[in-house]
Tab-separated table of C-alpha atoms in Angstrom:
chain	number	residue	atom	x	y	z
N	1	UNK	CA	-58.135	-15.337	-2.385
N	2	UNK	CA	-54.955	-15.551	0.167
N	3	UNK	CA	-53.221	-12.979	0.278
N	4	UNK	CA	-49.586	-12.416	0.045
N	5	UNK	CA	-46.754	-10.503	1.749
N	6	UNK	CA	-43.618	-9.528	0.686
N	7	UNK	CA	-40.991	-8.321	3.077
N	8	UNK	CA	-38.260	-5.643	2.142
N	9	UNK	CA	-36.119	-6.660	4.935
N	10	UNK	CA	-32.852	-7.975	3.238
N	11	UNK	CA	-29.973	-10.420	4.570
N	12	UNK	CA	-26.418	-11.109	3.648
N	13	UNK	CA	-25.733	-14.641	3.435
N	14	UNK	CA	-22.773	-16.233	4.309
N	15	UNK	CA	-21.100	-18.799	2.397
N	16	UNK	CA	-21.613	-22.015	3.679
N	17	UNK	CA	-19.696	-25.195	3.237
N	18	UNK	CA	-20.141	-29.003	3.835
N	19	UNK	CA	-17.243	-31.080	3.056
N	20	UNK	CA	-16.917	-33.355	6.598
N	21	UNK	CA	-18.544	-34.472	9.564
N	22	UNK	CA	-16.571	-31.006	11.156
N	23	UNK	CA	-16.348	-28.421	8.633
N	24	UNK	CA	-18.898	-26.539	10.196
N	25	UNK	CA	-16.676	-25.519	13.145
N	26	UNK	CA	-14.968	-22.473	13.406
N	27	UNK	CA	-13.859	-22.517	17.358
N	28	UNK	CA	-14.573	-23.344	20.788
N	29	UNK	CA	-17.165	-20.829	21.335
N	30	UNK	CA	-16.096	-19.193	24.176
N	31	UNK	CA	-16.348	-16.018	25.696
N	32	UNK	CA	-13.951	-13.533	27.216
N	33	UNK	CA	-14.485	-15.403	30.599
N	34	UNK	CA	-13.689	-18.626	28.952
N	35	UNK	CA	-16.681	-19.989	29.572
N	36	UNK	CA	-19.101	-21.704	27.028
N	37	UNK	CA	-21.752	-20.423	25.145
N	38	UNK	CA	-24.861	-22.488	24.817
N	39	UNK	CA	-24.161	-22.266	20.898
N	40	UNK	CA	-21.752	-20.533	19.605
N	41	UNK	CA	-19.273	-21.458	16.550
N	42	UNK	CA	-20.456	-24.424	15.423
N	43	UNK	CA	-20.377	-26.142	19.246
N	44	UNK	CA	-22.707	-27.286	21.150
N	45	UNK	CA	-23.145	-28.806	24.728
N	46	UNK	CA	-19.986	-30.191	26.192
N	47	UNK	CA	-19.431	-27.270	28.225
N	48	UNK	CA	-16.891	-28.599	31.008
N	49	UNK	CA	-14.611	-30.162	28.205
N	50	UNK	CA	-15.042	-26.961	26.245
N	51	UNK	CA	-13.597	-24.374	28.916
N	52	UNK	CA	-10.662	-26.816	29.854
N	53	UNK	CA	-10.041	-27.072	26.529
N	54	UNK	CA	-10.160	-23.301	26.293
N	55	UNK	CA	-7.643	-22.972	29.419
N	56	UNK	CA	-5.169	-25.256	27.569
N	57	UNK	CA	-5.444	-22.810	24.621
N	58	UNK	CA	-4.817	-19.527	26.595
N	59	UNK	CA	-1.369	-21.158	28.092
N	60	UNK	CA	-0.515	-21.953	24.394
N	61	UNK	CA	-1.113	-18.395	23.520
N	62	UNK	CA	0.554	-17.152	26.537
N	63	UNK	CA	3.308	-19.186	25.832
N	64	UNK	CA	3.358	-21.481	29.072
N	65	UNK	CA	2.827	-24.396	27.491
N	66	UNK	CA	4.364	-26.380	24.132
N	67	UNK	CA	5.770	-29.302	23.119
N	68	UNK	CA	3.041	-31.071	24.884
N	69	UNK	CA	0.528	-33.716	23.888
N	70	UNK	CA	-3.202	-32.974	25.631
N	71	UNK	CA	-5.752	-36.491	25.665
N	72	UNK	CA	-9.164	-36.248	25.110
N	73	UNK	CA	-10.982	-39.475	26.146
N	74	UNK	CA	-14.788	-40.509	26.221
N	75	UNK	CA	-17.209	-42.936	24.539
N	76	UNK	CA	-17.875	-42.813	20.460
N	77	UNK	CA	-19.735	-39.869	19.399
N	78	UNK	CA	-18.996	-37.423	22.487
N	79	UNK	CA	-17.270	-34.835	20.354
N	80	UNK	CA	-13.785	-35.434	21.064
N	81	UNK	CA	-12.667	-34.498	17.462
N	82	UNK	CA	-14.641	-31.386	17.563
N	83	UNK	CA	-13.045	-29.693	20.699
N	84	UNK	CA	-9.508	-30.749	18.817
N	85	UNK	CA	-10.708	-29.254	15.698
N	86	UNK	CA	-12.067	-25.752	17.915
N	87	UNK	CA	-8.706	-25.866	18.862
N	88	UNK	CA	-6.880	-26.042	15.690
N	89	UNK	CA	-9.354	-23.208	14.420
N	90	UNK	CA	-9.172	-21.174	17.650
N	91	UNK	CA	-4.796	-21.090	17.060
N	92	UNK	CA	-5.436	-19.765	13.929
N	93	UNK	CA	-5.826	-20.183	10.305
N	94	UNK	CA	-1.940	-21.304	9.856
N	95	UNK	CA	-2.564	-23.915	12.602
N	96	UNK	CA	-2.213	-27.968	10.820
N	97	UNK	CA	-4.397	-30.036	11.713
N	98	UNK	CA	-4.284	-33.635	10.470
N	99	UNK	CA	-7.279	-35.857	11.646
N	100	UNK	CA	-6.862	-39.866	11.709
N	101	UNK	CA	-9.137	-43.150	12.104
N	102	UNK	CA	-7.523	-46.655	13.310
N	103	UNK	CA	-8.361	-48.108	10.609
N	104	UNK	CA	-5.761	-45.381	8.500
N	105	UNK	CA	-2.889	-47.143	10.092
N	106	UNK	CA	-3.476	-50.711	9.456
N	107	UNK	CA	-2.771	-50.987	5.344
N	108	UNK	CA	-0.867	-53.591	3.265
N	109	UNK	CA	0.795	-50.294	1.442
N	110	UNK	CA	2.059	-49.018	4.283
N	111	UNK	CA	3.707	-50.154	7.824
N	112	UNK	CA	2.404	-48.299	10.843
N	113	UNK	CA	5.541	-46.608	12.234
N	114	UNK	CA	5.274	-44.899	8.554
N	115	UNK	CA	1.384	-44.215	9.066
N	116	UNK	CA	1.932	-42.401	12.326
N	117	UNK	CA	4.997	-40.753	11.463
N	118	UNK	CA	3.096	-39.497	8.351
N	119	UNK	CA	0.160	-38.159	10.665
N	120	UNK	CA	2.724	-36.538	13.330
N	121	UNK	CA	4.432	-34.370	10.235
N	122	UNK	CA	1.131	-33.360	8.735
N	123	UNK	CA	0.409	-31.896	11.943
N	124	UNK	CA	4.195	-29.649	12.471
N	125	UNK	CA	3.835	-26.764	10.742
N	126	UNK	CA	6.892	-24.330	9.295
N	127	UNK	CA	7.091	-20.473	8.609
N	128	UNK	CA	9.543	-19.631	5.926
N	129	UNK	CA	10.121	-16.236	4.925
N	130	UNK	CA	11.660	-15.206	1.754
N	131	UNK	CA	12.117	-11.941	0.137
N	132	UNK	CA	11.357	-11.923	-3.174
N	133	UNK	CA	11.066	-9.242	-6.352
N	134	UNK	CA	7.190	-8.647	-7.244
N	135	UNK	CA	5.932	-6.438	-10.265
N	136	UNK	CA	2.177	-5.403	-8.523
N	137	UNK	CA	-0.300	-2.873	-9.698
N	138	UNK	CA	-3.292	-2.475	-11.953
N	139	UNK	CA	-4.261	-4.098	-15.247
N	140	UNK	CA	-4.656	-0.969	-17.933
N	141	UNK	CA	-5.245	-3.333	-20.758
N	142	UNK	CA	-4.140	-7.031	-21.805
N	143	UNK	CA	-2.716	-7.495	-25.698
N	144	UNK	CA	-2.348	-10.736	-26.955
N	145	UNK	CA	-1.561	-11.186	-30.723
N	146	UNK	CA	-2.715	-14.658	-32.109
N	147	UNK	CA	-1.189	-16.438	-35.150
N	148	UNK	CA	-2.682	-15.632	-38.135
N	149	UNK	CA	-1.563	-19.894	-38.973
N	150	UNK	CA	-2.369	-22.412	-36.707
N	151	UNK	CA	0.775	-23.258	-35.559
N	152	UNK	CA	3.461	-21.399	-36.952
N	153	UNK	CA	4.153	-19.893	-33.933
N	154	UNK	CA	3.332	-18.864	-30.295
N	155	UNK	CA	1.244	-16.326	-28.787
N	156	UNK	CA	2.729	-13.074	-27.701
N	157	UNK	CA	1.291	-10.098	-26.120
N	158	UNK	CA	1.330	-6.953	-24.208
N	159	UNK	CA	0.362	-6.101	-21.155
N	160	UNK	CA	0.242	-2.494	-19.507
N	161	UNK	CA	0.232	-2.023	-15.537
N	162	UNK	CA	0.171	1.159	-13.457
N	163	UNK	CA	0.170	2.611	-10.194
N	164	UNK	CA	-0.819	5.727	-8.427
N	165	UNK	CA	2.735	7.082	-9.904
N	166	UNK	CA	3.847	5.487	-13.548
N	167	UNK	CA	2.514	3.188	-16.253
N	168	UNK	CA	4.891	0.433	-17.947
N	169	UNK	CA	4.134	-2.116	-21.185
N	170	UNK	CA	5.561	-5.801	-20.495
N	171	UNK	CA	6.259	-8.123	-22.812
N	172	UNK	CA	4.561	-11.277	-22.600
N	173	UNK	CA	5.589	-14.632	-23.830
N	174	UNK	CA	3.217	-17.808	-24.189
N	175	UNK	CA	3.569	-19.093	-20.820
N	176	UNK	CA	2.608	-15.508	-18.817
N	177	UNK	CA	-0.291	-15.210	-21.160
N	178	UNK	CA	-1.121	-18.676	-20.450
N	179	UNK	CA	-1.088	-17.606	-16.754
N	180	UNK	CA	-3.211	-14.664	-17.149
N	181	UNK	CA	-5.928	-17.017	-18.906
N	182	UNK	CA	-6.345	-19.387	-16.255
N	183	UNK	CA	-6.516	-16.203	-13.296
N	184	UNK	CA	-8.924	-14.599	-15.828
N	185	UNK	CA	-7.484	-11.426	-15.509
N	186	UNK	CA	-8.911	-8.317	-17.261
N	187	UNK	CA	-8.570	-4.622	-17.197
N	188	UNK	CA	-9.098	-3.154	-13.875
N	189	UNK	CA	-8.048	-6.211	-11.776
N	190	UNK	CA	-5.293	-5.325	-9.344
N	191	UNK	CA	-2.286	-8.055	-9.584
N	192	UNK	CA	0.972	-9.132	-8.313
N	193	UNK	CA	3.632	-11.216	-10.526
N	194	UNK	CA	6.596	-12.928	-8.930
N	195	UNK	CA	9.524	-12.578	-11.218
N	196	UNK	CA	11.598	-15.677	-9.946
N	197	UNK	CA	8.769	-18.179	-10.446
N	198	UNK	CA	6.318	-16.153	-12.193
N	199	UNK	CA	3.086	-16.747	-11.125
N	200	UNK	CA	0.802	-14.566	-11.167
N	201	UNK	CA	-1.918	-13.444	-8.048
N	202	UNK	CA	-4.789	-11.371	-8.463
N	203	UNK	CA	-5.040	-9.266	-5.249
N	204	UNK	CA	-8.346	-7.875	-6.349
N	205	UNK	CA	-10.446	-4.902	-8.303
N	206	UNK	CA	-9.793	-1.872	-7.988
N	207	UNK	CA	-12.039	0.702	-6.681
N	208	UNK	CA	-11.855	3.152	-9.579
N	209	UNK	CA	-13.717	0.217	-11.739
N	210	UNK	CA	-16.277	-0.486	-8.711
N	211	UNK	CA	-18.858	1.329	-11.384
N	212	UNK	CA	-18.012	-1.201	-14.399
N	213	UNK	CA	-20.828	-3.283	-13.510
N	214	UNK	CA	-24.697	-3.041	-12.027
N	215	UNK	CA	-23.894	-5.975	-9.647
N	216	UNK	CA	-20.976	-8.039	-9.055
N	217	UNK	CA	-20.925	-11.446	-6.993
N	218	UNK	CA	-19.699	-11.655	-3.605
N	219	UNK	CA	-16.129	-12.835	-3.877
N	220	UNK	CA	-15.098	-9.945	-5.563
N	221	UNK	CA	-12.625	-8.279	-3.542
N	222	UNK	CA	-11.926	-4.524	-4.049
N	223	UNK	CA	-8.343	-3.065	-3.331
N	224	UNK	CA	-6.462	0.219	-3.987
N	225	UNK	CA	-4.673	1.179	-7.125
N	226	UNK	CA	-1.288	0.340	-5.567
N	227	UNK	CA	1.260	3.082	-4.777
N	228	UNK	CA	4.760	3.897	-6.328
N	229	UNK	CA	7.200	1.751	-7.713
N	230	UNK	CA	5.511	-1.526	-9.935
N	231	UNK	CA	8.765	-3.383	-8.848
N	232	UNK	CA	8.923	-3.837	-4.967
N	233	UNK	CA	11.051	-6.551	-2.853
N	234	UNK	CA	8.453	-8.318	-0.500
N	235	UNK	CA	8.954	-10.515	2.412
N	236	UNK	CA	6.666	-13.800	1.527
N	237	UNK	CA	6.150	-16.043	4.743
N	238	UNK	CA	4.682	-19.717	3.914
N	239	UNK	CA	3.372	-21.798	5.823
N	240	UNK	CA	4.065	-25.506	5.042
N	241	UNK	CA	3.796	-28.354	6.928
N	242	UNK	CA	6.924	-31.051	7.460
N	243	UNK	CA	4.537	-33.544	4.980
N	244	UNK	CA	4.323	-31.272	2.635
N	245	UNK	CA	8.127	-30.623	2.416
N	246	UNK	CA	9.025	-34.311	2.213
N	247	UNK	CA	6.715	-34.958	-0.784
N	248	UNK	CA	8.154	-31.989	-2.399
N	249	UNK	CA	11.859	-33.517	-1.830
N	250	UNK	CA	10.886	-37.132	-3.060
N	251	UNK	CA	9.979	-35.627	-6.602
Protein backbone atom coordinates (compact mmCIF):
# COMPACT_ATOMS: atom_id res chain seq x y z
CA UNK A 1 0.00 0.00 0.00
CA UNK A 2 1.65 3.60 -1.00
CA UNK A 3 2.10 5.51 1.40
CA UNK A 4 1.27 9.06 1.95
CA UNK A 5 2.79 12.32 3.24
CA UNK A 6 1.40 15.24 4.43
CA UNK A 7 3.42 18.38 4.84
CA UNK A 8 2.71 21.07 7.63
CA UNK A 9 4.58 23.64 5.81
CA UNK A 10 1.93 26.39 4.99
CA UNK A 11 1.88 29.28 2.22
CA UNK A 12 0.06 32.51 1.77
CA UNK A 13 -1.27 32.87 -1.56
CA UNK A 14 -1.53 35.81 -3.39
CA UNK A 15 -4.40 36.86 -5.32
CA UNK A 16 -3.99 36.37 -8.76
CA UNK A 17 -5.70 37.91 -11.70
CA UNK A 18 -6.12 37.29 -15.51
CA UNK A 19 -8.04 39.81 -17.32
CA UNK A 20 -5.44 40.66 -20.53
CA UNK A 21 -2.63 39.57 -22.44
CA UNK A 22 -0.59 42.09 -19.61
CA UNK A 23 -2.27 42.00 -16.41
CA UNK A 24 0.26 39.97 -15.02
CA UNK A 25 2.83 42.81 -14.94
CA UNK A 26 3.57 44.76 -12.13
CA UNK A 27 7.02 46.63 -13.34
CA UNK A 28 10.15 46.56 -15.11
CA UNK A 29 11.92 44.33 -12.82
CA UNK A 30 14.81 46.07 -12.10
CA UNK A 31 17.17 46.37 -9.50
CA UNK A 32 18.78 49.21 -7.60
CA UNK A 33 21.54 49.21 -10.36
CA UNK A 34 18.92 49.41 -12.98
CA UNK A 35 19.76 46.51 -14.42
CA UNK A 36 17.41 43.51 -15.28
CA UNK A 37 16.58 40.64 -13.46
CA UNK A 38 16.35 37.38 -15.29
CA UNK A 39 12.60 37.29 -13.95
CA UNK A 40 11.36 39.53 -11.96
CA UNK A 41 7.71 41.26 -12.00
CA UNK A 42 6.08 39.65 -14.49
CA UNK A 43 9.16 40.36 -17.25
CA UNK A 44 11.12 38.38 -18.85
CA UNK A 45 14.14 38.54 -21.34
CA UNK A 46 14.44 41.82 -23.14
CA UNK A 47 17.05 42.99 -20.95
CA UNK A 48 18.74 45.92 -23.07
CA UNK A 49 15.19 47.47 -23.79
CA UNK A 50 14.34 46.91 -20.15
CA UNK A 51 17.26 49.05 -18.47
CA UNK A 52 16.83 51.92 -21.13
CA UNK A 53 13.51 51.84 -20.42
CA UNK A 54 14.37 51.97 -16.74
CA UNK A 55 16.85 55.08 -17.38
CA UNK A 56 13.95 56.95 -19.07
CA UNK A 57 11.94 56.28 -15.87
CA UNK A 58 14.57 57.54 -13.31
CA UNK A 59 14.78 61.08 -15.36
CA UNK A 60 10.91 61.12 -15.06
CA UNK A 61 11.22 60.63 -11.39
CA UNK A 62 14.04 62.96 -11.11
CA UNK A 63 12.22 65.35 -12.90
CA UNK A 64 14.60 65.87 -16.03
CA UNK A 65 12.41 64.81 -18.35
CA UNK A 66 8.39 65.49 -19.30
CA UNK A 67 6.32 66.43 -21.83
CA UNK A 68 8.06 63.98 -23.99
CA UNK A 69 6.92 61.12 -26.19
CA UNK A 70 9.56 57.88 -25.92
CA UNK A 71 9.15 55.13 -29.25
CA UNK A 72 9.42 51.70 -28.80
CA UNK A 73 9.88 49.88 -32.16
CA UNK A 74 10.47 46.10 -33.11
CA UNK A 75 8.73 43.21 -34.90
CA UNK A 76 5.09 41.75 -33.59
CA UNK A 77 5.32 39.96 -30.43
CA UNK A 78 8.74 41.48 -29.00
CA UNK A 79 7.10 42.94 -25.94
CA UNK A 80 6.85 46.44 -26.77
CA UNK A 81 3.50 46.89 -24.85
CA UNK A 82 4.89 45.22 -21.87
CA UNK A 83 7.96 47.54 -21.19
CA UNK A 84 5.15 50.54 -21.71
CA UNK A 85 2.90 48.86 -19.35
CA UNK A 86 6.25 48.24 -16.62
CA UNK A 87 6.39 51.71 -17.06
CA UNK A 88 2.98 52.84 -16.34
CA UNK A 89 3.11 50.39 -13.22
CA UNK A 90 6.67 51.37 -12.21
CA UNK A 91 5.20 55.54 -12.04
CA UNK A 92 2.78 54.39 -9.85
CA UNK A 93 -0.64 53.25 -9.19
CA UNK A 94 -2.21 56.87 -10.20
CA UNK A 95 -0.24 56.61 -13.48
CA UNK A 96 -3.11 56.28 -16.85
CA UNK A 97 -2.39 54.17 -19.05
CA UNK A 98 -4.59 53.75 -22.14
CA UNK A 99 -3.47 50.89 -24.55
CA UNK A 100 -4.62 51.00 -28.41
CA UNK A 101 -4.69 48.60 -31.63
CA UNK A 102 -4.89 50.14 -35.36
CA UNK A 103 -7.64 48.67 -35.96
CA UNK A 104 -9.41 51.00 -32.78
CA UNK A 105 -9.02 53.99 -34.97
CA UNK A 106 -10.49 53.01 -38.19
CA UNK A 107 -14.57 52.86 -37.28
CA UNK A 108 -17.65 54.10 -39.20
CA UNK A 109 -18.79 55.62 -35.54
CA UNK A 110 -16.04 57.52 -35.17
CA UNK A 111 -13.40 59.75 -37.31
CA UNK A 112 -9.77 59.22 -36.39
CA UNK A 113 -8.67 62.69 -35.22
CA UNK A 114 -11.58 61.83 -32.52
CA UNK A 115 -10.07 58.19 -31.95
CA UNK A 116 -6.63 59.51 -31.17
CA UNK A 117 -7.63 62.46 -29.39
CA UNK A 118 -9.79 60.08 -27.25
CA UNK A 119 -6.62 57.78 -26.60
CA UNK A 120 -4.22 60.94 -25.86
CA UNK A 121 -6.87 62.16 -22.92
CA UNK A 122 -7.29 58.71 -21.46
CA UNK A 123 -3.72 58.76 -20.98
CA UNK A 124 -3.41 62.74 -19.04
CA UNK A 125 -4.14 62.27 -15.78
CA UNK A 126 -5.47 65.15 -13.08
CA UNK A 127 -5.07 65.51 -9.19
CA UNK A 128 -7.87 67.44 -7.65
CA UNK A 129 -7.98 68.06 -4.12
CA UNK A 130 -10.98 69.01 -2.24
CA UNK A 131 -11.68 69.39 1.35
CA UNK A 132 -14.61 67.99 2.34
CA UNK A 133 -16.77 67.28 5.83
CA UNK A 134 -16.61 63.36 6.72
CA UNK A 135 -18.55 61.70 9.73
CA UNK A 136 -15.83 58.46 10.28
CA UNK A 137 -15.70 56.00 13.08
CA UNK A 138 -17.06 52.66 14.17
CA UNK A 139 -20.39 50.93 13.59
CA UNK A 140 -21.94 50.25 17.37
CA UNK A 141 -25.12 48.93 15.94
CA UNK A 142 -27.37 49.51 12.68
CA UNK A 143 -31.45 50.09 13.35
CA UNK A 144 -33.61 49.95 10.60
CA UNK A 145 -37.43 49.93 11.25
CA UNK A 146 -39.46 48.26 8.35
CA UNK A 147 -43.13 49.00 7.51
CA UNK A 148 -45.38 47.01 9.17
CA UNK A 149 -47.59 47.61 5.31
CA UNK A 150 -46.01 47.08 2.26
CA UNK A 151 -45.84 50.31 1.07
CA UNK A 152 -47.20 52.80 3.20
CA UNK A 153 -44.10 54.20 3.76
CA UNK A 154 -40.23 54.20 3.70
CA UNK A 155 -37.66 52.66 5.73
CA UNK A 156 -36.05 54.58 8.50
CA UNK A 157 -33.43 53.72 10.91
CA UNK A 158 -30.77 54.38 13.36
CA UNK A 159 -27.46 54.11 13.31
CA UNK A 160 -24.89 54.60 16.28
CA UNK A 161 -21.04 55.42 15.58
CA UNK A 162 -18.19 56.02 18.02
CA UNK A 163 -14.72 56.79 18.47
CA UNK A 164 -11.99 56.42 20.95
CA UNK A 165 -13.75 59.70 22.62
CA UNK A 166 -17.84 59.93 22.13
CA UNK A 167 -20.73 57.91 20.74
CA UNK A 168 -23.60 59.68 18.56
CA UNK A 169 -27.18 58.10 17.07
CA UNK A 170 -27.87 59.35 13.32
CA UNK A 171 -30.84 59.38 11.76
CA UNK A 172 -31.16 57.52 8.71
CA UNK A 173 -33.47 58.02 5.84
CA UNK A 174 -34.19 55.39 2.94
CA UNK A 175 -31.47 56.30 0.73
CA UNK A 176 -28.39 56.04 3.59
CA UNK A 177 -29.88 52.77 4.61
CA UNK A 178 -30.01 51.83 1.10
CA UNK A 179 -26.26 52.68 1.05
CA UNK A 180 -25.35 50.76 4.01
CA UNK A 181 -27.07 47.57 2.32
CA UNK A 182 -25.17 47.51 -0.71
CA UNK A 183 -21.47 48.18 1.48
CA UNK A 184 -22.88 45.45 3.79
CA UNK A 185 -22.00 47.16 6.71
CA UNK A 186 -22.46 45.66 10.21
CA UNK A 187 -21.44 46.29 13.72
CA UNK A 188 -17.81 46.55 14.17
CA UNK A 189 -16.92 47.76 10.62
CA UNK A 190 -14.99 51.01 10.72
CA UNK A 191 -16.62 53.68 8.13
CA UNK A 192 -16.42 57.04 6.67
CA UNK A 193 -19.65 59.03 5.28
CA UNK A 194 -19.26 62.11 3.13
CA UNK A 195 -21.93 64.54 4.08
CA UNK A 196 -22.05 66.58 0.71
CA UNK A 197 -22.62 63.52 -1.49
CA UNK A 198 -23.16 60.94 0.99
CA UNK A 199 -21.64 57.95 0.17
CA UNK A 200 -20.58 55.88 2.30
CA UNK A 201 -16.77 53.93 2.52
CA UNK A 202 -15.96 51.20 4.67
CA UNK A 203 -12.31 51.76 5.75
CA UNK A 204 -12.25 48.42 7.46
CA UNK A 205 -12.79 46.21 10.91
CA UNK A 206 -11.79 47.15 13.70
CA UNK A 207 -9.37 45.41 15.82
CA UNK A 208 -11.43 45.21 19.01
CA UNK A 209 -13.88 42.73 16.86
CA UNK A 210 -10.69 40.78 15.35
CA UNK A 211 -12.14 37.86 17.90
CA UNK A 212 -15.85 37.89 16.34
CA UNK A 213 -15.00 35.16 14.14
CA UNK A 214 -12.72 31.69 14.01
CA UNK A 215 -11.48 32.72 10.49
CA UNK A 216 -12.13 35.53 8.30
CA UNK A 217 -11.16 35.73 4.44
CA UNK A 218 -8.31 37.59 3.24
CA UNK A 219 -9.66 40.93 2.13
CA UNK A 220 -10.65 41.82 5.36
CA UNK A 221 -8.82 44.77 6.33
CA UNK A 222 -8.39 45.64 10.06
CA UNK A 223 -8.07 49.40 11.19
CA UNK A 224 -8.17 51.36 14.49
CA UNK A 225 -11.22 52.56 16.29
CA UNK A 226 -10.72 56.11 14.98
CA UNK A 227 -9.75 58.97 17.33
CA UNK A 228 -11.72 62.14 18.50
CA UNK A 229 -14.14 64.08 16.81
CA UNK A 230 -16.78 61.74 14.34
CA UNK A 231 -16.98 64.99 12.20
CA UNK A 232 -13.51 65.88 10.64
CA UNK A 233 -12.74 68.17 7.39
CA UNK A 234 -10.48 65.97 5.06
CA UNK A 235 -8.48 66.87 2.10
CA UNK A 236 -9.74 64.20 -0.74
CA UNK A 237 -7.25 64.16 -3.82
CA UNK A 238 -8.74 62.28 -7.07
CA UNK A 239 -7.25 61.22 -9.59
CA UNK A 240 -9.17 61.45 -12.92
CA UNK A 241 -8.15 61.35 -16.19
CA UNK A 242 -9.07 64.30 -18.98
CA UNK A 243 -11.58 61.28 -20.60
CA UNK A 244 -13.10 60.78 -17.74
CA UNK A 245 -13.93 64.50 -17.12
CA UNK A 246 -15.35 65.05 -20.61
CA UNK A 247 -17.84 62.15 -20.32
CA UNK A 248 -18.83 63.46 -17.03
CA UNK A 249 -19.51 67.07 -18.72
CA UNK A 250 -21.47 65.60 -21.81
CA UNK A 251 -24.17 64.12 -19.33
Amino acid sequence: MAEVRLSSETRDLTRVERIGAHSHIRGLGLDSALEARAVSEGMVGQTSARKAAGVILQMIKDGKIAGRAVLIAGQPGTGKTAIAMGMAKSLGLETPFAMISGSEIFSLEMSKTEALMQALRKAIGVRIKEETEIIEGEVVEVQIDRPAVAGAASKTGKLTLKTTEMETVYDLGAKMIEALGKEKVQSGDVIAIDKASGKITKLGRSFARSRDYDAMGPQVKFVQCPDGELQKRKEVVHCVTLHEIDVINSR
